[in-house]
Amino acid sequence: MNFATRTLEIGEIRTDGGTKIRDLNEEWVEELMAMYEDDRTIEPVLVVIDPEGVAWLADGFHRLEARKRLGWSGIVAETRTGPLDMAKMYAASANKHGLQRTPGEKKAAILLAFSTAEGRKMGVRELARHCGVSVAHTQRVLAGEAVSHGGHSCTSTSTPLPEAYRKGDAVLWALVDAELRADPERTTKDTAAYAGCHCGVVAKRREALGLP
Protein backbone atom coordinates (compact mmCIF):
# COMPACT_ATOMS: atom_id res chain seq x y z
CA MET A 1 0.00 0.00 0.00
CA ASN A 2 1.49 3.34 -1.08
CA PHE A 3 0.81 6.52 0.91
CA ALA A 4 1.07 10.00 -0.58
CA THR A 5 -0.38 13.48 -0.08
CA ARG A 6 -1.00 15.45 -3.24
CA THR A 7 -3.45 17.74 -4.97
CA LEU A 8 -6.00 15.98 -7.16
CA GLU A 9 -8.38 17.43 -9.70
CA ILE A 10 -11.87 17.30 -8.21
CA GLY A 11 -13.26 16.05 -11.52
CA GLU A 12 -11.01 12.99 -11.32
CA ILE A 13 -12.36 11.83 -7.95
CA ARG A 14 -15.20 9.29 -8.13
CA THR A 15 -17.95 9.48 -5.52
CA ASP A 16 -20.24 6.78 -6.90
CA GLY A 17 -18.51 3.71 -5.48
CA GLY A 18 -20.89 3.20 -2.57
CA THR A 19 -18.56 4.80 -0.03
CA LYS A 20 -20.92 7.64 0.93
CA ILE A 21 -22.55 6.75 4.24
CA ARG A 22 -24.25 9.98 5.26
CA ASP A 23 -26.26 12.72 3.60
CA LEU A 24 -24.63 16.11 3.27
CA ASN A 25 -25.09 18.48 6.18
CA GLU A 26 -25.66 21.86 4.52
CA GLU A 27 -24.56 23.87 7.55
CA TRP A 28 -21.28 21.98 7.70
CA VAL A 29 -20.67 22.43 3.97
CA GLU A 30 -21.20 26.18 4.31
CA GLU A 31 -18.90 26.33 7.32
CA LEU A 32 -16.21 24.47 5.40
CA MET A 33 -16.59 26.86 2.48
CA ALA A 34 -15.96 29.79 4.83
CA MET A 35 -12.97 28.02 6.35
CA TYR A 36 -11.46 27.36 2.92
CA GLU A 37 -11.99 31.00 1.93
CA ASP A 38 -10.27 32.07 5.15
CA ASP A 39 -7.32 29.86 4.17
CA ARG A 40 -7.76 27.74 7.29
CA THR A 41 -5.89 24.44 7.60
CA ILE A 42 -8.30 21.60 6.85
CA GLU A 43 -7.50 17.89 6.77
CA PRO A 44 -6.97 16.38 3.33
CA VAL A 45 -9.67 14.09 1.98
CA LEU A 46 -8.88 10.39 1.73
CA VAL A 47 -8.79 8.79 -1.71
CA VAL A 48 -8.05 5.21 -2.73
CA ILE A 49 -6.64 4.74 -6.23
CA ASP A 50 -7.43 1.32 -7.65
CA PRO A 51 -5.25 -0.76 -10.02
CA GLU A 52 -7.00 0.81 -13.04
CA GLY A 53 -6.12 4.29 -11.79
CA VAL A 54 -9.64 5.19 -10.68
CA ALA A 55 -9.63 7.54 -7.67
CA TRP A 56 -12.38 6.62 -5.17
CA LEU A 57 -13.32 9.04 -2.41
CA ALA A 58 -13.28 7.23 0.94
CA ASP A 59 -13.59 10.14 3.38
CA GLY A 60 -14.23 13.84 2.86
CA PHE A 61 -17.56 14.23 1.04
CA HIS A 62 -18.35 17.51 2.83
CA ARG A 63 -14.89 18.90 2.08
CA LEU A 64 -15.13 17.91 -1.58
CA GLU A 65 -18.59 19.47 -1.90
CA ALA A 66 -17.38 22.69 -0.29
CA ARG A 67 -14.54 23.01 -2.80
CA LYS A 68 -16.91 22.27 -5.68
CA ARG A 69 -19.33 25.00 -4.59
CA LEU A 70 -16.48 27.47 -4.35
CA GLY A 71 -15.66 26.67 -7.96
CA TRP A 72 -12.19 25.40 -7.13
CA SER A 73 -10.74 22.67 -9.31
CA GLY A 74 -8.39 20.89 -6.94
CA ILE A 75 -8.26 19.44 -3.43
CA VAL A 76 -5.46 18.10 -1.24
CA ALA A 77 -5.85 14.37 -0.72
CA GLU A 78 -4.13 11.60 1.15
CA THR A 79 -3.99 8.75 -1.32
CA ARG A 80 -3.70 5.01 -0.90
CA THR A 81 -3.40 2.38 -3.59
CA GLY A 82 -5.78 -0.54 -3.50
CA PRO A 83 -9.17 -1.84 -4.65
CA LEU A 84 -12.55 -0.21 -4.17
CA ASP A 85 -13.13 -2.50 -1.17
CA MET A 86 -10.27 -0.72 0.58
CA ALA A 87 -12.05 2.59 0.09
CA LYS A 88 -15.21 1.05 1.54
CA MET A 89 -13.37 -0.15 4.63
CA TYR A 90 -11.86 3.31 5.14
CA ALA A 91 -15.29 4.88 4.65
CA ALA A 92 -16.85 2.56 7.22
CA SER A 93 -14.33 3.67 9.84
CA ALA A 94 -14.58 7.38 9.02
CA ASN A 95 -16.60 9.99 10.94
CA LYS A 96 -16.23 8.20 14.26
CA HIS A 97 -15.06 11.39 15.96
CA GLY A 98 -16.56 14.12 13.77
CA LEU A 99 -20.20 15.01 13.20
CA GLN A 100 -22.37 12.73 15.31
CA ARG A 101 -23.71 9.84 13.26
CA THR A 102 -27.35 8.78 13.26
CA PRO A 103 -28.32 5.15 13.97
CA GLY A 104 -28.98 4.78 10.25
CA GLU A 105 -25.50 6.03 9.39
CA LYS A 106 -23.97 3.64 11.90
CA LYS A 107 -25.92 0.79 10.34
CA ALA A 108 -24.74 1.87 6.90
CA ALA A 109 -21.12 1.82 8.10
CA ILE A 110 -21.50 -1.73 9.44
CA LEU A 111 -23.13 -3.01 6.26
CA LEU A 112 -20.58 -1.24 4.07
CA ALA A 113 -17.69 -2.89 5.89
CA PHE A 114 -19.51 -6.23 5.89
CA SER A 115 -19.97 -5.99 2.12
CA THR A 116 -16.20 -6.39 1.66
CA ALA A 117 -14.18 -9.59 1.85
CA GLU A 118 -12.09 -8.15 4.68
CA GLY A 119 -15.17 -7.11 6.65
CA ARG A 120 -16.81 -10.51 6.29
CA LYS A 121 -13.73 -12.14 7.82
CA MET A 122 -14.05 -10.00 10.94
CA GLY A 123 -15.89 -11.14 14.01
CA VAL A 124 -18.62 -8.93 15.42
CA ARG A 125 -16.36 -7.34 18.03
CA GLU A 126 -13.63 -6.48 15.52
CA LEU A 127 -16.21 -5.15 13.07
CA ALA A 128 -17.77 -3.01 15.82
CA ARG A 129 -14.36 -1.53 16.71
CA HIS A 130 -13.60 -0.82 13.07
CA CYS A 131 -16.89 1.03 12.56
CA GLY A 132 -16.82 2.79 15.95
CA VAL A 133 -20.12 1.32 17.15
CA SER A 134 -21.17 -0.95 20.00
CA VAL A 135 -21.04 -4.74 19.79
CA ALA A 136 -24.77 -4.89 20.58
CA HIS A 137 -25.60 -2.53 17.70
CA THR A 138 -23.45 -4.58 15.31
CA GLN A 139 -25.16 -7.78 16.43
CA ARG A 140 -28.59 -6.24 15.81
CA VAL A 141 -27.66 -5.06 12.33
CA LEU A 142 -26.10 -8.35 11.23
CA ALA A 143 -28.92 -10.37 12.79
CA GLY A 144 -31.43 -8.26 10.88
CA GLU A 145 -29.54 -8.93 7.67
CA ALA A 146 -29.48 -12.67 8.40
CA VAL A 147 -33.24 -12.75 8.93
CA SER A 148 -34.00 -10.60 5.88
CA HIS A 149 -31.92 -12.94 3.72
CA GLY A 150 -33.78 -16.07 4.76
CA GLY A 151 -32.35 -16.69 8.21
CA HIS A 152 -34.32 -18.03 11.15
CA SER A 153 -36.04 -15.50 13.40
CA CYS A 154 -35.19 -17.57 16.50
CA THR A 155 -38.24 -16.57 18.54
CA SER A 156 -38.25 -19.82 20.50
CA THR A 157 -35.82 -22.46 21.70
CA SER A 158 -36.24 -25.88 23.23
CA THR A 159 -33.66 -25.15 25.92
CA PRO A 160 -33.81 -21.91 27.94
CA LEU A 161 -30.68 -19.80 28.10
CA PRO A 162 -29.21 -18.44 31.34
CA GLU A 163 -30.73 -15.17 32.57
CA ALA A 164 -27.60 -13.28 31.49
CA TYR A 165 -28.52 -13.92 27.85
CA ARG A 166 -32.23 -13.14 28.00
CA LYS A 167 -31.82 -9.47 27.07
CA GLY A 168 -31.71 -9.25 23.28
CA ASP A 169 -31.53 -13.05 23.03
CA ALA A 170 -33.49 -13.18 19.78
CA VAL A 171 -30.85 -10.96 18.17
CA LEU A 172 -28.04 -13.26 19.20
CA TRP A 173 -29.97 -16.37 18.22
CA ALA A 174 -30.63 -14.98 14.75
CA LEU A 175 -26.97 -14.16 14.27
CA VAL A 176 -25.71 -17.47 15.64
CA ASP A 177 -28.32 -19.52 13.76
CA ALA A 178 -27.43 -17.86 10.46
CA GLU A 179 -23.76 -18.64 11.01
CA LEU A 180 -24.42 -22.24 12.03
CA ARG A 181 -26.67 -22.83 9.02
CA ALA A 182 -24.08 -21.32 6.69
CA ASP A 183 -21.22 -23.40 8.12
CA PRO A 184 -22.39 -26.26 10.38
CA GLU A 185 -18.81 -27.56 10.64
CA ARG A 186 -17.49 -24.36 12.18
CA THR A 187 -16.41 -24.88 15.78
CA THR A 188 -18.47 -23.57 18.66
CA LYS A 189 -15.54 -21.42 19.75
CA ASP A 190 -15.10 -19.83 16.30
CA THR A 191 -18.84 -19.20 15.93
CA ALA A 192 -18.98 -17.57 19.36
CA ALA A 193 -15.98 -15.38 18.51
CA TYR A 194 -17.66 -14.30 15.28
CA ALA A 195 -20.99 -13.51 16.93
CA GLY A 196 -19.41 -11.81 19.94
CA CYS A 197 -21.10 -14.06 22.47
CA HIS A 198 -20.37 -16.82 24.99
CA CYS A 199 -19.78 -20.38 23.79
CA GLY A 200 -22.78 -21.44 25.85
CA VAL A 201 -25.09 -19.49 23.54
CA VAL A 202 -23.74 -21.34 20.49
CA ALA A 203 -23.98 -24.71 22.23
CA LYS A 204 -27.65 -24.06 23.10
CA ARG A 205 -28.41 -22.99 19.54
CA ARG A 206 -26.69 -26.08 18.12
CA GLU A 207 -28.90 -28.20 20.33
CA ALA A 208 -32.05 -26.27 19.35
CA LEU A 209 -31.22 -26.66 15.65
CA GLY A 210 -30.41 -30.35 16.01
CA LEU A 211 -26.79 -29.90 14.98
CA PRO A 212 -23.96 -32.02 16.40
PDB file of N, CA, C and O in Angstrom, residues 11-42:
ATOM      1  N   GLY A  11     -12.546  16.799 -10.485  1.00  0.00           N
ATOM      2  CA  GLY A  11     -13.258  16.049 -11.516  1.00  0.00           C
ATOM      3  C   GLY A  11     -12.760  14.626 -11.687  1.00  0.00           C
ATOM      4  O   GLY A  11     -13.451  13.793 -12.290  1.00  0.00           O
ATOM      5  N   GLU A  12     -11.573  14.339 -11.179  1.00  0.00           N
ATOM      6  CA  GLU A  12     -11.008  12.993 -11.322  1.00  0.00           C
ATOM      7  C   GLU A  12     -11.456  12.062 -10.189  1.00  0.00           C
ATOM      8  O   GLU A  12     -11.251  10.853 -10.257  1.00  0.00           O
ATOM      9  N   ILE A  13     -12.024  12.625  -9.135  1.00  0.00           N
ATOM     10  CA  ILE A  13     -12.363  11.829  -7.951  1.00  0.00           C
ATOM     11  C   ILE A  13     -13.776  11.283  -8.089  1.00  0.00           C
ATOM     12  O   ILE A  13     -14.741  12.033  -8.249  1.00  0.00           O
ATOM     13  N   ARG A  14     -13.905   9.956  -8.013  1.00  0.00           N
ATOM     14  CA  ARG A  14     -15.204   9.292  -8.126  1.00  0.00           C
ATOM     15  C   ARG A  14     -15.882   9.224  -6.755  1.00  0.00           C
ATOM     16  O   ARG A  14     -15.268   8.879  -5.758  1.00  0.00           O
ATOM     17  N   THR A  15     -17.171   9.528  -6.761  1.00  0.00           N
ATOM     18  CA  THR A  15     -17.946   9.483  -5.515  1.00  0.00           C
ATOM     19  C   THR A  15     -19.108   8.504  -5.605  1.00  0.00           C
ATOM     20  O   THR A  15     -19.985   8.489  -4.748  1.00  0.00           O
ATOM     21  N   ASP A  16     -19.119   7.684  -6.652  1.00  0.00           N
ATOM     22  CA  ASP A  16     -20.244   6.781  -6.900  1.00  0.00           C
ATOM     23  C   ASP A  16     -19.891   5.318  -6.633  1.00  0.00           C
ATOM     24  O   ASP A  16     -20.511   4.416  -7.203  1.00  0.00           O
ATOM     25  N   GLY A  17     -18.936   5.082  -5.757  1.00  0.00           N
ATOM     26  CA  GLY A  17     -18.508   3.712  -5.476  1.00  0.00           C
ATOM     27  C   GLY A  17     -19.181   3.083  -4.272  1.00  0.00           C
ATOM     28  O   GLY A  17     -18.779   2.000  -3.829  1.00  0.00           O
ATOM     29  N   GLY A  18     -20.197   3.752  -3.737  1.00  0.00           N
ATOM     30  CA  GLY A  18     -20.891   3.200  -2.573  1.00  0.00           C
ATOM     31  C   GLY A  18     -20.222   3.523  -1.256  1.00  0.00           C
ATOM     32  O   GLY A  18     -20.546   2.926  -0.229  1.00  0.00           O
ATOM     33  N   THR A  19     -19.304   4.469  -1.256  1.00  0.00           N
ATOM     34  CA  THR A  19     -18.563   4.798  -0.034  1.00  0.00           C
ATOM     35  C   THR A  19     -19.204   5.931   0.765  1.00  0.00           C
ATOM     36  O   THR A  19     -18.734   6.258   1.850  1.00  0.00           O
ATOM     37  N   LYS A  20     -20.257   6.532   0.226  1.00  0.00           N
ATOM     38  CA  LYS A  20     -20.915   7.636   0.930  1.00  0.00           C
ATOM     39  C   LYS A  20     -21.927   7.070   1.917  1.00  0.00           C
ATOM     40  O   LYS A  20     -22.897   6.420   1.520  1.00  0.00           O
ATOM     41  N   ILE A  21     -21.717   7.324   3.194  1.00  0.00           N
ATOM     42  CA  ILE A  21     -22.552   6.752   4.245  1.00  0.00           C
ATOM     43  C   ILE A  21     -23.618   7.727   4.712  1.00  0.00           C
ATOM     44  O   ILE A  21     -24.724   7.327   5.073  1.00  0.00           O
ATOM     45  N   ARG A  22     -23.320   9.004   4.694  1.00  0.00           N
ATOM     46  CA  ARG A  22     -24.247   9.976   5.258  1.00  0.00           C
ATOM     47  C   ARG A  22     -24.641  11.016   4.231  1.00  0.00           C
ATOM     48  O   ARG A  22     -23.908  11.293   3.276  1.00  0.00           O
ATOM     49  N   ASP A  23     -25.830  11.614   4.445  1.00  0.00           N
ATOM     50  CA  ASP A  23     -26.258  12.718   3.602  1.00  0.00           C
ATOM     51  C   ASP A  23     -25.450  13.967   3.958  1.00  0.00           C
ATOM     52  O   ASP A  23     -24.927  14.090   5.074  1.00  0.00           O
ATOM     53  N   LEU A  24     -25.370  14.877   3.013  1.00  0.00           N
ATOM     54  CA  LEU A  24     -24.625  16.106   3.271  1.00  0.00           C
ATOM     55  C   LEU A  24     -25.354  16.975   4.287  1.00  0.00           C
ATOM     56  O   LEU A  24     -26.567  17.139   4.237  1.00  0.00           O
ATOM     57  N   ASN A  25     -24.577  17.522   5.206  1.00  0.00           N
ATOM     58  CA  ASN A  25     -25.087  18.482   6.178  1.00  0.00           C
ATOM     59  C   ASN A  25     -24.783  19.873   5.618  1.00  0.00           C
ATOM     60  O   ASN A  25     -23.624  20.289   5.545  1.00  0.00           O
ATOM     61  N   GLU A  26     -25.848  20.581   5.211  1.00  0.00           N
ATOM     62  CA  GLU A  26     -25.655  21.860   4.524  1.00  0.00           C
ATOM     63  C   GLU A  26     -24.913  22.880   5.380  1.00  0.00           C
ATOM     64  O   GLU A  26     -24.074  23.634   4.883  1.00  0.00           O
ATOM     65  N   GLU A  27     -25.226  22.909   6.665  1.00  0.00           N
ATOM     66  CA  GLU A  27     -24.557  23.872   7.546  1.00  0.00           C
ATOM     67  C   GLU A  27     -23.058  23.606   7.595  1.00  0.00           C
ATOM     68  O   GLU A  27     -22.242  24.532   7.599  1.00  0.00           O
ATOM     69  N   TRP A  28     -22.699  22.327   7.627  1.00  0.00           N
ATOM     70  CA  TRP A  28     -21.278  21.977   7.702  1.00  0.00           C
ATOM     71  C   TRP A  28     -20.577  22.289   6.382  1.00  0.00           C
ATOM     72  O   TRP A  28     -19.433  22.752   6.379  1.00  0.00           O
ATOM     73  N   VAL A  29     -21.266  22.079   5.261  1.00  0.00           N
ATOM     74  CA  VAL A  29     -20.674  22.425   3.967  1.00  0.00           C
ATOM     75  C   VAL A  29     -20.401  23.924   3.903  1.00  0.00           C
ATOM     76  O   VAL A  29     -19.324  24.365   3.488  1.00  0.00           O
ATOM     77  N   GLU A  30     -21.371  24.719   4.339  1.00  0.00           N
ATOM     78  CA  GLU A  30     -21.201  26.176   4.313  1.00  0.00           C
ATOM     79  C   GLU A  30     -20.078  26.632   5.237  1.00  0.00           C
ATOM     80  O   GLU A  30     -19.315  27.557   4.906  1.00  0.00           O
ATOM     81  N   GLU A  31     -19.981  25.975   6.394  1.00  0.00           N
ATOM     82  CA  GLU A  31     -18.898  26.329   7.320  1.00  0.00           C
ATOM     83  C   GLU A  31     -17.540  25.987   6.717  1.00  0.00           C
ATOM     84  O   GLU A  31     -16.580  26.764   6.827  1.00  0.00           O
ATOM     85  N   LEU A  32     -17.463  24.852   6.053  1.00  0.00           N
ATOM     86  CA  LEU A  32     -16.209  24.467   5.401  1.00  0.00           C
ATOM     87  C   LEU A  32     -15.855  25.434   4.280  1.00  0.00           C
ATOM     88  O   LEU A  32     -14.676  25.784   4.102  1.00  0.00           O
ATOM     89  N   MET A  33     -16.848  25.876   3.540  1.00  0.00           N
ATOM     90  CA  MET A  33     -16.590  26.855   2.481  1.00  0.00           C
ATOM     91  C   MET A  33     -15.953  28.117   3.064  1.00  0.00           C
ATOM     92  O   MET A  33     -14.978  28.655   2.520  1.00  0.00           O
ATOM     93  N   ALA A  34     -16.512  28.593   4.181  1.00  0.00           N
ATOM     94  CA  ALA A  34     -15.965  29.788   4.827  1.00  0.00           C
ATOM     95  C   ALA A  34     -14.547  29.545   5.319  1.00  0.00           C
ATOM     96  O   ALA A  34     -13.673  30.423   5.205  1.00  0.00           O
ATOM     97  N   MET A  35     -14.305  28.348   5.853  1.00  0.00           N
ATOM     98  CA  MET A  35     -12.967  28.024   6.350  1.00  0.00           C
ATOM     99  C   MET A  35     -11.956  27.970   5.213  1.00  0.00           C
ATOM    100  O   MET A  35     -10.821  28.466   5.339  1.00  0.00           O
ATOM    101  N   TYR A  36     -12.364  27.404   4.078  1.00  0.00           N
ATOM    102  CA  TYR A  36     -11.464  27.365   2.918  1.00  0.00           C
ATOM    103  C   TYR A  36     -11.163  28.783   2.433  1.00  0.00           C
ATOM    104  O   TYR A  36     -10.006  29.109   2.108  1.00  0.00           O
ATOM    105  N   GLU A  37     -12.187  29.622   2.393  1.00  0.00           N
ATOM    106  CA  GLU A  37     -11.986  30.996   1.928  1.00  0.00           C
ATOM    107  C   GLU A  37     -11.094  31.784   2.872  1.00  0.00           C
ATOM    108  O   GLU A  37     -10.382  32.703   2.450  1.00  0.00           O
ATOM    109  N   ASP A  38     -11.128  31.414   4.163  1.00  0.00           N
ATOM    110  CA  ASP A  38     -10.270  32.066   5.152  1.00  0.00           C
ATOM    111  C   ASP A  38      -8.868  31.464   5.187  1.00  0.00           C
ATOM    112  O   ASP A  38      -8.052  31.834   6.034  1.00  0.00           O
ATOM    113  N   ASP A  39      -8.628  30.522   4.265  1.00  0.00           N
ATOM    114  CA  ASP A  39      -7.324  29.860   4.169  1.00  0.00           C
ATOM    115  C   ASP A  39      -6.971  29.123   5.458  1.00  0.00           C
ATOM    116  O   ASP A  39      -5.811  29.090   5.875  1.00  0.00           O
ATOM    117  N   ARG A  40      -7.990  28.538   6.082  1.00  0.00           N
ATOM    118  CA  ARG A  40      -7.764  27.739   7.291  1.00  0.00           C
ATOM    119  C   ARG A  40      -7.189  26.380   6.910  1.00  0.00           C
ATOM    120  O   ARG A  40      -7.423  25.855   5.820  1.00  0.00           O
ATOM    121  N   THR A  41      -6.438  25.780   7.824  1.00  0.00           N
ATOM    122  CA  THR A  41      -5.892  24.442   7.596  1.00  0.00           C
ATOM    123  C   THR A  41      -6.988  23.411   7.819  1.00  0.00           C
ATOM    124  O   THR A  41      -7.575  23.336   8.898  1.00  0.00           O
ATOM    125  N   ILE A  42      -7.263  22.619   6.797  1.00  0.00           N
ATOM    126  CA  ILE A  42      -8.297  21.595   6.850  1.00  0.00           C
ATOM    127  C   ILE A  42      -7.677  20.270   6.413  1.00  0.00           C
ATOM    128  O   ILE A  42      -6.879  20.219   5.472  1.00  0.00           O
TER     129      ILE A  42
END
